[in-house]
Tab-separated table of C-alpha atoms and ligand atoms in Angstrom:
chain	number	residue	atom	x	y	z
A	1	MET	CA	-4.334	28.152	0.776
A	2	ASN	CA	-6.535	29.562	-2.013
A	3	GLN	CA	-4.958	30.210	-5.389
A	4	GLU	CA	-5.504	34.001	-5.378
A	5	ALA	CA	-3.786	34.447	-1.994
A	6	THR	CA	-0.846	32.223	-2.930
A	7	PRO	CA	2.245	34.234	-3.905
A	8	LYS	CA	3.727	33.404	-7.313
A	9	THR	CA	7.236	33.125	-5.921
A	10	ALA	CA	8.962	32.349	-2.630
A	11	LYS	CA	11.845	34.667	-1.695
A	12	LEU	CA	14.901	32.959	-0.264
A	13	SER	CA	17.710	35.088	1.048
A	14	PHE	CA	20.906	33.103	1.479
A	15	GLY	CA	24.144	34.889	2.253
A	16	ASP	CA	24.513	37.635	-0.322
A	17	LYS	CA	21.985	35.976	-2.616
A	18	VAL	CA	18.243	36.571	-2.813
A	19	LEU	CA	16.305	34.057	-4.899
A	20	ASP	CA	12.761	34.170	-6.166
A	21	LEU	CA	11.759	30.507	-6.298
A	22	PRO	CA	8.710	29.640	-8.413
A	23	VAL	CA	5.585	28.500	-6.535
A	24	MET	CA	3.364	25.717	-7.896
A	25	VAL	CA	-0.306	25.336	-6.895
A	26	GLY	CA	-1.990	21.975	-7.378
A	27	SER	CA	-5.606	21.458	-8.473
A	28	GLU	CA	-6.637	21.016	-4.828
A	29	GLY	CA	-4.776	24.165	-3.759
A	30	GLU	CA	-1.643	22.384	-2.537
A	31	VAL	CA	1.311	24.758	-2.640
A	32	ALA	CA	4.857	23.687	-3.550
A	33	ILE	CA	8.027	25.736	-3.806
A	34	ASP	CA	9.974	24.625	-6.869
A	35	ILE	CA	13.583	24.214	-5.666
A	36	ARG	CA	14.980	22.591	-8.797
A	37	GLN	CA	17.405	25.516	-9.286
A	38	LEU	CA	18.362	25.780	-5.604
A	39	ARG	CA	21.732	23.988	-5.716
A	40	ALA	CA	22.763	25.560	-9.011
A	41	LYS	CA	22.025	29.036	-7.643
A	42	THR	CA	23.120	28.657	-4.010
A	43	GLY	CA	25.295	25.542	-3.805
A	44	ALA	CA	22.996	24.406	-1.004
A	45	ILE	CA	20.547	21.477	-0.915
A	46	THR	CA	17.484	20.958	1.293
A	47	TYR	CA	17.447	18.415	4.140
A	48	ASP	CA	14.205	16.478	4.672
A	49	PRO	CA	14.670	12.930	6.112
A	50	GLY	CA	11.641	10.808	5.174
A	51	LEU	CA	10.762	13.443	2.536
A	52	GLY	CA	7.635	14.481	4.472
A	53	ASN	CA	8.009	18.049	3.193
A	54	THR	CA	9.127	17.155	-0.324
A	55	GLY	CA	7.023	16.597	-3.426
A	56	SER	CA	8.635	13.969	-5.663
A	57	CYS	CA	6.261	14.373	-8.606
A	58	THR	CA	3.004	15.796	-9.856
A	59	SER	CA	0.190	13.257	-10.141
A	60	LYS	CA	-3.408	13.004	-11.309
A	61	ILE	CA	-4.124	9.658	-9.690
A	62	THR	CA	-4.910	10.045	-5.977
A	63	PHE	CA	-5.481	13.038	-3.742
A	64	LEU	CA	-5.467	12.890	0.012
A	65	ASP	CA	-5.790	15.622	2.588
A	66	GLY	CA	-4.362	14.482	5.904
A	67	GLU	CA	-5.833	17.347	7.883
A	68	GLN	CA	-9.386	16.898	6.537
A	69	GLY	CA	-9.231	13.098	6.292
A	70	ILE	CA	-10.031	13.163	2.568
A	71	LEU	CA	-9.086	10.409	0.077
A	72	ARG	CA	-10.120	10.518	-3.596
A	73	TYR	CA	-9.088	8.372	-6.583
A	74	SER	CA	-9.005	10.792	-9.530
A	75	GLY	CA	-11.690	12.960	-7.950
A	76	TYR	CA	-14.025	10.173	-6.752
A	77	SER	CA	-14.307	9.973	-2.954
A	78	ILE	CA	-13.288	6.748	-1.267
A	79	GLU	CA	-16.698	6.757	0.430
A	80	ASP	CA	-18.538	6.778	-2.928
A	81	LEU	CA	-16.254	4.157	-4.453
A	82	ALA	CA	-16.548	1.912	-1.399
A	83	LYS	CA	-20.330	2.101	-1.599
A	84	GLN	CA	-20.906	1.946	-5.370
A	85	SER	CA	-17.855	0.676	-7.228
A	86	SER	CA	-15.989	-2.630	-7.625
A	87	PHE	CA	-12.275	-3.351	-7.367
A	88	VAL	CA	-11.946	-4.131	-11.098
A	89	GLU	CA	-13.650	-0.822	-11.922
A	90	VAL	CA	-11.306	0.978	-9.493
A	91	MET	CA	-8.354	-0.673	-11.262
A	92	TRP	CA	-9.503	0.945	-14.529
A	93	LEU	CA	-10.122	4.285	-12.771
A	94	LEU	CA	-6.596	4.372	-11.338
A	95	LEU	CA	-4.990	3.279	-14.608
A	96	HIS	CA	-6.922	5.751	-16.795
A	97	GLN	CA	-8.006	8.404	-14.265
A	98	GLN	CA	-11.513	7.955	-15.673
A	99	LEU	CA	-14.354	5.586	-14.803
A	100	PRO	CA	-14.864	2.983	-17.562
A	101	SER	CA	-17.915	2.779	-19.778
A	102	ALA	CA	-19.959	-0.402	-19.426
A	103	ALA	CA	-18.298	-1.781	-22.586
A	104	GLN	CA	-14.803	-0.882	-21.377
A	105	LEU	CA	-15.481	-2.487	-17.992
A	106	ALA	CA	-16.805	-5.672	-19.600
A	107	GLN	CA	-13.811	-5.919	-21.934
A	108	PHE	CA	-11.308	-5.169	-19.156
A	109	THR	CA	-12.941	-7.704	-16.826
A	110	GLN	CA	-12.611	-10.357	-19.515
A	111	GLU	CA	-8.967	-9.402	-20.150
A	112	ILE	CA	-8.187	-9.750	-16.449
A	113	THR	CA	-10.092	-13.034	-16.211
A	114	TYR	CA	-8.136	-14.611	-19.054
A	115	HIS	CA	-4.734	-13.784	-17.590
A	116	THR	CA	-5.205	-15.221	-14.087
A	117	MET	CA	-3.378	-18.514	-14.738
A	118	LEU	CA	0.363	-18.799	-14.072
A	119	HIS	CA	2.846	-20.431	-16.461
A	120	GLU	CA	3.149	-24.028	-15.290
A	121	ASP	CA	6.929	-23.651	-14.878
A	122	LEU	CA	6.426	-20.807	-12.389
A	123	LYS	CA	4.752	-23.259	-10.010
A	124	HIS	CA	8.160	-24.870	-9.363
A	125	LEU	CA	9.344	-21.629	-7.755
A	126	PHE	CA	6.869	-22.105	-4.910
A	127	SER	CA	7.846	-25.720	-4.246
A	128	SER	CA	11.511	-24.721	-4.211
A	129	LEU	CA	10.901	-22.513	-1.138
A	130	PRO	CA	10.401	-23.567	2.491
A	131	LYS	CA	6.759	-24.015	3.502
A	132	THR	CA	7.494	-21.826	6.509
A	133	GLY	CA	8.692	-18.912	4.380
A	134	HIS	CA	6.709	-15.669	4.870
A	135	PRO	CA	4.290	-15.298	1.943
A	136	MET	CA	5.453	-11.723	1.315
A	137	ALA	CA	8.925	-13.073	0.484
A	138	VAL	CA	7.357	-15.711	-1.770
A	139	CYS	CA	5.177	-13.147	-3.549
A	140	ALA	CA	8.049	-10.685	-4.070
A	141	ALA	CA	10.100	-13.510	-5.605
A	142	ALA	CA	7.261	-14.773	-7.797
A	143	VAL	CA	6.355	-11.304	-9.097
A	144	GLY	CA	9.994	-10.574	-9.898
A	145	ALA	CA	10.242	-13.942	-11.658
A	146	LEU	CA	7.161	-13.184	-13.801
A	147	SER	CA	9.340	-10.988	-16.037
A	148	THR	CA	11.300	-14.079	-17.131
A	149	PHE	CA	8.153	-15.434	-18.814
A	150	TYR	CA	7.500	-12.254	-20.780
A	151	GLN	CA	11.015	-11.287	-21.822
A	152	LYS	CA	10.000	-10.256	-25.334
A	153	ASN	CA	7.806	-7.481	-24.026
A	154	VAL	CA	9.662	-6.456	-20.908
A	155	GLY	CA	11.834	-3.371	-21.155
A	156	SER	CA	10.916	-2.305	-24.687
A	157	PRO	CA	7.113	-2.339	-24.345
A	158	ALA	CA	5.288	-2.450	-27.651
A	159	ASP	CA	2.002	-1.833	-25.865
A	160	ASN	CA	3.066	0.823	-23.345
A	161	ASN	CA	3.232	-1.877	-20.649
A	162	TRP	CA	-0.488	-2.635	-20.904
A	163	GLY	CA	0.073	-6.394	-21.256
A	164	ASP	CA	2.387	-6.485	-18.253
A	165	SER	CA	-0.085	-4.364	-16.241
A	166	VAL	CA	-2.970	-6.737	-16.978
A	167	ARG	CA	-0.821	-9.771	-16.174
A	168	LEU	CA	0.195	-8.369	-12.789
A	169	LEU	CA	-3.384	-7.411	-11.872
A	170	ALA	CA	-4.669	-10.802	-12.999
A	171	LYS	CA	-1.915	-13.019	-11.612
A	172	MET	CA	-1.214	-11.413	-8.218
A	173	PRO	CA	-4.187	-13.202	-6.547
A	174	THR	CA	-3.083	-16.517	-8.062
A	175	ILE	CA	0.469	-15.969	-6.797
A	176	ALA	CA	-0.906	-15.013	-3.373
A	177	ALA	CA	-3.162	-18.068	-3.149
A	178	TYR	CA	-0.360	-20.359	-4.344
A	179	SER	CA	1.971	-18.964	-1.678
A	180	TYR	CA	-0.687	-19.849	0.911
A	181	LYS	CA	-1.442	-23.312	-0.501
A	182	HIS	CA	2.273	-24.118	-0.658
A	183	GLY	CA	2.591	-23.156	3.001
A	184	ILE	CA	-0.192	-25.475	4.117
A	185	GLY	CA	0.727	-28.353	1.811
A	186	GLN	CA	-2.493	-28.277	-0.172
A	187	PRO	CA	-2.712	-28.500	-3.971
A	188	PHE	CA	-2.838	-25.259	-5.915
A	189	MET	CA	-6.337	-24.348	-7.094
A	190	TYR	CA	-6.501	-23.052	-10.660
A	191	PRO	CA	-8.447	-19.813	-11.080
A	192	ARG	CA	-12.041	-20.171	-12.325
A	193	ASN	CA	-13.152	-17.961	-15.210
A	194	ASP	CA	-16.772	-18.071	-14.078
A	195	LEU	CA	-16.027	-16.227	-10.814
A	196	GLY	CA	-15.569	-12.533	-10.140
A	197	TYR	CA	-12.188	-11.209	-9.017
A	198	ALA	CA	-12.735	-11.388	-5.244
A	199	ALA	CA	-14.748	-14.621	-5.368
A	200	ASN	CA	-11.945	-16.209	-7.415
A	201	ILE	CA	-9.457	-15.281	-4.699
A	202	LEU	CA	-11.593	-17.025	-2.067
A	203	HIS	CA	-11.907	-20.045	-4.380
A	204	MET	CA	-8.117	-20.286	-4.900
A	205	MET	CA	-7.452	-19.762	-1.181
A	206	PHE	CA	-10.051	-22.075	0.360
A	207	GLY	CA	-11.212	-24.443	-2.398
A	208	THR	CA	-9.801	-27.979	-2.717
A	209	PRO	CA	-10.006	-30.511	-5.570
A	210	CYS	CA	-12.027	-32.787	-3.281
A	211	GLU	CA	-15.257	-30.824	-3.317
A	212	ARG	CA	-16.968	-27.935	-5.083
A	213	TYR	CA	-16.355	-24.676	-3.261
A	214	GLU	CA	-18.821	-21.849	-3.747
A	215	PRO	CA	-17.508	-18.552	-2.342
A	216	ASN	CA	-19.866	-16.831	0.097
A	217	PRO	CA	-21.114	-13.648	-1.676
A	218	VAL	CA	-21.029	-11.696	1.606
A	219	LEU	CA	-17.355	-12.531	2.030
A	220	ALA	CA	-16.605	-11.834	-1.649
A	221	ARG	CA	-18.185	-8.364	-1.350
A	222	ALA	CA	-16.281	-7.687	1.882
A	223	LEU	CA	-13.013	-8.665	0.176
A	224	ASP	CA	-13.824	-6.484	-2.832
A	225	LEU	CA	-14.358	-3.560	-0.442
A	226	LEU	CA	-11.022	-4.209	1.282
A	227	LEU	CA	-9.260	-4.239	-2.091
A	228	ILE	CA	-10.906	-0.944	-3.137
A	229	LEU	CA	-9.794	0.716	0.112
A	230	HIS	CA	-6.178	-0.402	-0.378
A	231	ALA	CA	-5.931	0.366	-4.102
A	232	ASP	CA	-3.808	3.523	-3.976
A	233	HIS	CA	-2.562	6.119	-1.537
A	234	GLU	CA	-0.393	8.607	-3.469
A	235	GLN	CA	3.339	8.637	-2.669
A	236	ASN	CA	3.478	6.187	0.270
A	237	CYS	CA	6.627	4.212	1.003
A	238	SER	CA	5.967	1.253	-1.313
A	239	THR	CA	4.615	3.379	-4.163
A	240	SER	CA	7.637	5.687	-3.969
A	241	THR	CA	9.750	2.520	-4.108
A	242	VAL	CA	7.959	1.336	-7.258
A	243	ARG	CA	8.493	4.748	-8.873
A	244	THR	CA	12.145	4.842	-7.788
A	245	VAL	CA	12.943	1.388	-9.184
A	246	GLY	CA	11.069	2.237	-12.393
A	247	SER	CA	13.042	5.485	-12.662
A	248	SER	CA	16.195	3.483	-13.389
A	249	GLY	CA	14.462	1.887	-16.394
A	250	ALA	CA	13.818	-1.404	-14.581
A	251	ASN	CA	10.759	-3.256	-15.834
A	252	LEU	CA	7.317	-3.177	-14.217
A	253	PHE	CA	7.619	-6.637	-12.642
A	254	ALA	CA	10.940	-5.749	-10.984
A	255	SER	CA	9.535	-2.422	-9.769
A	256	VAL	CA	6.423	-4.004	-8.266
A	257	SER	CA	8.463	-6.778	-6.668
A	258	ALA	CA	10.438	-4.061	-4.866
A	259	GLY	CA	7.150	-2.426	-3.846
A	260	ILE	CA	5.981	-5.686	-2.269
A	261	SER	CA	9.175	-5.814	-0.219
A	262	ALA	CA	8.743	-2.216	0.942
A	263	LEU	CA	5.109	-2.852	1.883
A	264	TRP	CA	6.175	-5.782	4.083
A	265	GLY	CA	7.682	-3.523	6.736
A	266	PRO	CA	5.746	-3.307	10.056
A	267	LEU	CA	5.622	0.488	9.833
A	268	HIS	CA	3.835	0.220	6.474
A	269	GLY	CA	1.662	-2.594	5.159
A	270	GLY	CA	3.045	-5.089	7.659
A	271	ALA	CA	1.146	-3.212	10.372
A	272	ASN	CA	-2.103	-5.089	9.635
A	273	GLN	CA	-0.497	-8.342	10.778
A	274	GLU	CA	1.014	-6.587	13.811
A	275	VAL	CA	-2.394	-5.152	14.777
A	276	ILE	CA	-4.074	-8.546	14.987
A	277	GLU	CA	-1.119	-9.994	16.910
A	278	MET	CA	-1.385	-6.997	19.287
A	279	LEU	CA	-5.141	-7.555	19.768
A	280	MET	CA	-4.593	-11.298	20.287
A	281	SER	CA	-1.963	-10.632	22.963
A	282	ILE	CA	-4.502	-8.538	24.869
A	283	ARG	CA	-7.297	-11.093	24.282
A	284	ASP	CA	-5.034	-13.874	25.577
A	285	GLY	CA	-4.359	-11.931	28.750
A	286	LYS	CA	-0.681	-11.150	28.197
A	287	ARG	CA	-1.569	-7.592	29.287
A	288	SER	CA	-4.786	-5.578	29.601
A	289	ALA	CA	-5.774	-2.894	27.102
A	290	VAL	CA	-4.949	-0.187	29.643
A	291	GLU	CA	-1.541	-1.731	30.411
A	292	PHE	CA	-0.844	-1.982	26.673
A	293	MET	CA	-1.765	1.648	26.070
A	294	ASP	CA	0.489	2.763	28.924
A	295	LEU	CA	3.367	0.871	27.304
A	296	ALA	CA	2.578	2.313	23.854
A	297	LYS	CA	3.102	5.778	25.298
A	298	LYS	CA	6.535	4.961	26.668
A	299	LYS	CA	9.232	5.667	24.052
A	300	ASP	CA	11.653	3.087	25.360
A	301	SER	CA	9.037	0.337	25.687
A	302	GLY	CA	9.480	-0.747	22.070
A	303	VAL	CA	5.675	-1.016	21.982
A	304	ARG	CA	3.587	1.011	19.557
A	305	LEU	CA	-0.168	1.090	19.117
A	306	MET	CA	-0.037	-0.622	15.743
A	307	GLY	CA	-2.634	0.556	13.259
A	308	PHE	CA	-2.517	4.033	14.801
A	309	GLY	CA	-0.773	7.097	13.447
A	310	HIS	CA	0.104	8.094	9.905
A	311	ARG	CA	2.717	10.143	8.053
A	312	VAL	CA	-0.004	12.187	6.367
A	313	TYR	CA	-3.354	11.693	8.133
A	314	LYS	CA	-3.371	13.872	11.223
A	315	ASN	CA	-7.104	13.256	11.413
A	316	PHE	CA	-9.121	10.083	10.953
A	317	ASP	CA	-7.979	7.886	8.033
A	318	PRO	CA	-11.264	7.750	6.055
A	319	ARG	CA	-10.542	4.124	5.212
A	320	ALA	CA	-10.475	3.246	8.910
A	321	LEU	CA	-13.927	4.759	9.385
A	322	ILE	CA	-15.311	2.678	6.490
A	323	LEU	CA	-13.579	-0.475	7.733
A	324	LYS	CA	-14.798	-0.035	11.310
A	325	LYS	CA	-18.399	-0.014	10.051
A	326	ALA	CA	-17.680	-2.890	7.650
A	327	CYS	CA	-16.461	-4.996	10.582
A	328	ASP	CA	-19.853	-4.677	12.261
A	329	ASP	CA	-21.670	-5.324	8.945
A	330	VAL	CA	-19.678	-8.416	7.945
A	331	LEU	CA	-19.700	-10.005	11.411
A	332	GLY	CA	-23.398	-9.173	11.704
A	333	GLN	CA	-24.218	-10.758	8.310
A	334	LEU	CA	-22.222	-13.828	9.307
A	335	GLY	CA	-23.912	-13.916	12.703
A	336	ARG	CA	-20.507	-13.855	14.354
A	337	GLN	CA	-18.881	-11.996	17.240
A	338	ASP	CA	-15.158	-11.330	17.437
A	339	PRO	CA	-13.673	-10.281	20.798
A	340	LEU	CA	-10.776	-8.736	18.864
A	341	LEU	CA	-13.185	-6.146	17.442
A	342	ASP	CA	-14.337	-5.247	20.939
A	343	ILE	CA	-10.708	-4.906	22.055
A	344	ALA	CA	-9.915	-2.739	19.007
A	345	LYS	CA	-12.835	-0.457	19.822
A	346	GLU	CA	-11.717	-0.283	23.476
A	347	LEU	CA	-8.183	0.700	22.443
A	348	GLU	CA	-9.566	3.322	20.071
A	349	GLN	CA	-11.763	4.818	22.785
A	350	ILE	CA	-8.843	4.951	25.229
A	351	ALA	CA	-6.638	6.632	22.595
A	352	LEU	CA	-9.271	9.161	21.567
A	353	HIS	CA	-9.450	10.362	25.172
A	354	ASP	CA	-5.735	10.249	25.982
A	355	ASP	CA	-3.707	13.397	25.465
A	356	TYR	CA	-0.638	11.416	24.372
A	357	PHE	CA	-2.458	10.276	21.235
A	358	VAL	CA	-4.678	13.328	20.772
A	359	SER	CA	-1.774	15.790	21.051
A	360	ARG	CA	0.234	13.775	18.507
A	361	LYS	CA	-2.811	13.483	16.225
A	362	LEU	CA	-2.632	9.687	16.270
A	363	TYR	CA	-5.823	8.142	14.893
A	364	PRO	CA	-6.695	4.689	13.533
A	365	ASN	CA	-5.259	4.090	10.055
A	366	VAL	CA	-6.272	1.613	7.378
A	367	ASP	CA	-4.528	-1.234	9.187
A	368	PHE	CA	-6.343	-0.901	12.498
A	369	TYR	CA	-9.600	-2.628	11.534
A	370	SER	CA	-8.730	-4.390	8.278
A	371	GLY	CA	-7.410	-7.488	10.032
A	372	ILE	CA	-10.758	-8.106	11.750
A	373	ILE	CA	-12.364	-8.543	8.340
A	374	TYR	CA	-9.481	-10.554	6.885
A	375	LYS	CA	-9.871	-12.852	9.914
A	376	ALA	CA	-13.655	-13.095	9.338
A	377	LEU	CA	-12.851	-14.130	5.740
A	378	GLY	CA	-10.716	-16.963	7.120
A	379	ILE	CA	-7.479	-15.409	5.872
A	380	PRO	CA	-4.545	-16.361	8.119
A	381	VAL	CA	-2.653	-13.521	9.810
A	382	GLU	CA	0.583	-14.056	7.875
A	383	MET	CA	-1.380	-13.463	4.634
A	384	PHE	CA	-2.814	-10.084	5.684
A	385	THR	CA	-0.031	-8.011	4.121
A	386	VAL	CA	-0.189	-10.131	0.965
A	387	PHE	CA	-3.836	-9.062	0.659
A	388	PHE	CA	-2.742	-5.458	1.133
A	389	ALA	CA	-0.397	-6.021	-1.840
A	390	ILE	CA	-3.223	-7.456	-3.982
A	391	GLY	CA	-5.232	-4.308	-3.241
A	392	ARG	CA	-2.324	-1.920	-3.859
A	393	MET	CA	-1.327	-3.504	-7.188
A	394	PRO	CA	-3.382	-1.135	-9.410
A	395	GLY	CA	-2.024	1.871	-7.524
A	396	TRP	CA	1.568	0.758	-7.931
A	397	ILE	CA	1.056	0.125	-11.654
A	398	ALA	CA	-0.819	3.377	-12.278
A	399	GLN	CA	1.852	5.425	-10.487
A	400	TRP	CA	4.660	3.601	-12.357
A	401	LEU	CA	2.976	4.236	-15.720
A	402	GLU	CA	2.421	7.888	-14.786
A	403	TYR	CA	6.100	8.212	-13.961
A	404	LYS	CA	7.003	6.737	-17.374
A	405	LYS	CA	4.839	9.338	-19.134
A	406	ASP	CA	5.963	12.295	-16.992
A	407	PRO	CA	8.144	14.640	-19.123
A	408	GLU	CA	9.676	16.056	-15.926
A	409	ALA	CA	10.570	12.662	-14.454
A	410	LYS	CA	14.232	11.808	-13.872
A	411	ILE	CA	16.034	8.898	-12.297
A	412	THR	CA	15.591	9.172	-8.531
A	413	ARG	CA	18.901	10.242	-7.015
A	414	PRO	CA	18.596	12.267	-3.744
A	415	ARG	CA	21.592	14.079	-2.264
A	416	GLN	CA	22.950	13.820	1.304
A	417	VAL	CA	24.705	15.879	3.940
A	418	PHE	CA	28.043	14.142	4.568
A	419	VAL	CA	28.973	14.202	8.260
A	420	GLY	CA	31.773	11.626	8.163
A	421	ALA	CA	35.562	11.888	8.375
A	422	ASN	CA	37.407	14.569	6.415
A	423	GLN	CA	40.339	13.570	4.179
A	424	ARG	CA	43.084	11.709	6.035
A	425	ALA	CA	46.233	9.813	4.993
A	426	TYR	CA	46.161	6.008	4.759
A	427	ARG	CA	48.361	4.279	7.367
A	428	ALA	CA	49.789	0.760	7.022
A	429	VAL	CA	48.195	-1.746	9.384
A	430	GLU	CA	51.433	-2.128	11.331
A	431	THR	CA	51.255	1.519	12.330
A	432	ARG	CA	47.587	1.549	13.532
B	1	SDX	C1	0.290	2.479	6.144
B	1	SDX	O1	2.018	6.483	3.836
B	1	SDX	C2	0.881	5.832	3.601
B	1	SDX	O2	0.010	6.332	2.956
B	1	SDX	C3	0.841	4.431	4.210
B	1	SDX	C4	-0.523	3.734	4.116
B	1	SDX	C5	-0.894	3.402	2.675
B	1	SDX	O3	-2.084	3.238	2.414
B	1	SDX	O4	0.046	3.190	1.862
B	1	SDX	O5	-1.534	4.538	4.695
B	1	SDX	C6	-0.478	2.392	4.871
B	1	SDX	O6	1.462	2.209	6.143
B	1	SDX	C7	-0.410	2.942	7.387
B	1	SDX	C8	0.555	3.059	8.618
B	1	SDX	C9	0.719	1.667	9.207
B	1	SDX	N1	1.728	1.648	10.285
B	1	SDX	C10	1.365	1.532	11.575
B	1	SDX	O7	0.210	1.469	11.976
B	1	SDX	C11	2.541	1.408	12.531
B	1	SDX	C12	2.278	2.258	13.790
B	1	SDX	N2	2.356	3.656	13.410
B	1	SDX	C13	3.613	4.268	13.429
B	1	SDX	O8	4.747	3.616	13.635
B	1	SDX	C14	3.681	5.696	12.948
B	1	SDX	O9	2.534	6.323	13.319
B	1	SDX	C15	3.886	5.875	11.454
B	1	SDX	C16	5.135	5.173	11.021
B	1	SDX	C17	2.735	5.334	10.688
B	1	SDX	C18	3.992	7.344	11.201
B	1	SDX	O10	5.133	7.782	11.795
B	1	SDX	P1	5.478	9.341	11.816
B	1	SDX	O11	4.494	10.210	11.142
B	1	SDX	O12	6.893	9.425	11.393
B	1	SDX	O13	5.250	9.662	13.267
B	1	SDX	P2	6.433	9.785	14.222
B	1	SDX	O14	7.166	8.487	14.208
B	1	SDX	O15	7.155	11.046	13.891
B	1	SDX	O16	5.668	9.911	15.596
B	1	SDX	C19	5.306	11.169	16.118
B	1	SDX	C20	5.124	10.882	17.602
B	1	SDX	C21	6.338	10.199	18.201
B	1	SDX	O17	6.339	10.533	19.574
B	1	SDX	P3	7.244	11.813	20.058
B	1	SDX	O18	8.612	11.662	19.433
B	1	SDX	O19	6.492	13.035	19.555
B	1	SDX	O20	7.261	11.728	21.570
B	1	SDX	O21	4.026	9.954	17.771
B	1	SDX	C22	4.520	8.763	18.326
B	1	SDX	C23	5.996	8.732	18.086
B	1	SDX	O22	6.646	7.951	19.076
B	1	SDX	N3	3.827	7.673	17.630
B	1	SDX	C24	3.266	6.630	18.225
B	1	SDX	C25	2.665	5.893	17.193
B	1	SDX	N4	2.887	6.486	16.015
B	1	SDX	C26	3.620	7.589	16.279
B	1	SDX	N5	3.231	6.258	19.519
B	1	SDX	C27	2.539	5.116	19.796
B	1	SDX	N6	1.925	4.360	18.860
B	1	SDX	C28	1.973	4.711	17.549
B	1	SDX	N7	1.388	3.963	16.625
C-alpha cells in the first residue's frame, strides 16, 4: 500500500468504545497497526498463533516481500550479493547495515581470522559426548559453553558485544568441523590463517594431519555462496528465539545457542536434511516421485514435501532460484551428475502443475536445493543444518545487537487466552 493512501489511524469499535489506533508505515510501504495501547484501553488482547500477523520489532537489517519473492540485506538484493559479494563482507553488511570499505573489510577479515581457534579446554567438551550425537546438539552445547571462556566480557560488555560477535563468527566453523571430526573419530584440524573463511571450513572438515589438503576453489566459492544465502531472513523462528532469549538480558552466546536449537527443527533449518533424505528415499525406490507427491497432499499421511512452502514466501523463495542454478553450475564444474538433482527438479515440476501446491502457494524454499550442493561439497547429511547455522550466525548476531539498541524493545512476554478449568475447590485424594 503506498504511503499517501495509507490511513494514519485504524478505527476499532469494541463494545461502547471506539479507538483510533496509530498506523505505522515501514520504508518499504509495509503497514502495521500499533496495538500497544489495546489492552489498556479495551481490556482485550489480540490472538495470533505463530505470530504471522504480528510485528515484533522494527528492523533495518533484512527486508523480504513474500508475495514478490524479494530478499534484501539492508537494501542490497540477494541476487547482487550472491553474484558479487563474499560471506565475510555480508557479515559486515548485516552487522553495520552498510557495505565495508576496502580497509574495513581487510581489518575485519583479519579479526575474524585470528579468532578461529578454540580454547584448548573446550575440546574436551566434544570428547565427552557420544560420537553418534547429532552435531546440532553438539554445536548448541559448544556455543553455549563458549561464554564460560569469556566471563569477564559477557553480560556487561565493554565493547558493545563486538568481541563476542567476532568470536562467534570466527569460531562457529571450528566448532562445526570439530563436531564432525569427533563423530568420525578423526583428529581435529586447527584452522589455517592463510585460508579464506569458506576454504578454511573445507580444510577443517576434510583435511587430515597425514597429508596437505588444498581446498578446491570451486567448492570454496560454492560454500561461500551458500553461506551468503543463509545469512539472515528477518524474524524467522530461530532469529525470533535469539531476540527473545536476549530480551531477558541473557548473553549473546546463550542467545545464539538457543537459536541453534530452534533452527534444528524439521520445519525450519532441519528441513535441508529432510529434503535429501526424501530425495534419497525416492532414488532408492521406496516410492516413486508421483507416489510421494500423492502422499504429500494427504493430510493424514504424515508426509510433507520437505523444502516446499514457507510462512512468508507465497511466491518463489529467491534463494531457491539461485541455488537451483548453482546446483547445475557446481555439478557442471565438477563434471558430476547427481540423480537427486533430477529427482528434485521432477518433484518441482509436478508441484508447479498440481493445484494442491499451486492453490496453497507452495514453492521451493531455501532448503529444497541447498542439500544437493552440500552433498557435492562432500558434507554429510547430518551436518547440513549445522552449515545452515554457520550461515545464519551473522543474522542472529545482527538482530540480537539491534534488539539491544532498540529503545522500544522490552522483554518478550506474550499473553494467552486461558481456556482451562475455572476456579474449583481442592478435594482430598480419598474423596476423588
Ligand atoms: C526455513 O521463516 C523463515 O524465514 C524460515 C527460513 C529462514 O531462512 O529462516 O526461510 C528457513 O525454515 C524454510 C522452511 C523449511 N521447512 C520446510 O521445508 C518444511 C516443509 N514446509 C512446511 O512444513 C511448511 O510449508 C512451513 C512450516 C514451512 C510453513 O508452514 P505454514 O505457512 O504454517 O503453512 P501451513 O502449515 O499453514 O500450510 C498451509 C497448507 C496446509 O494445508 P491445508 O491445511 O490448507 O489443507 O499447506 C500445506 C499444509 O498442510 N502444506 C504442505 C507443505 N507446507 C504446507 N503440504 C505439503 N508439503 C508441504 N511442504
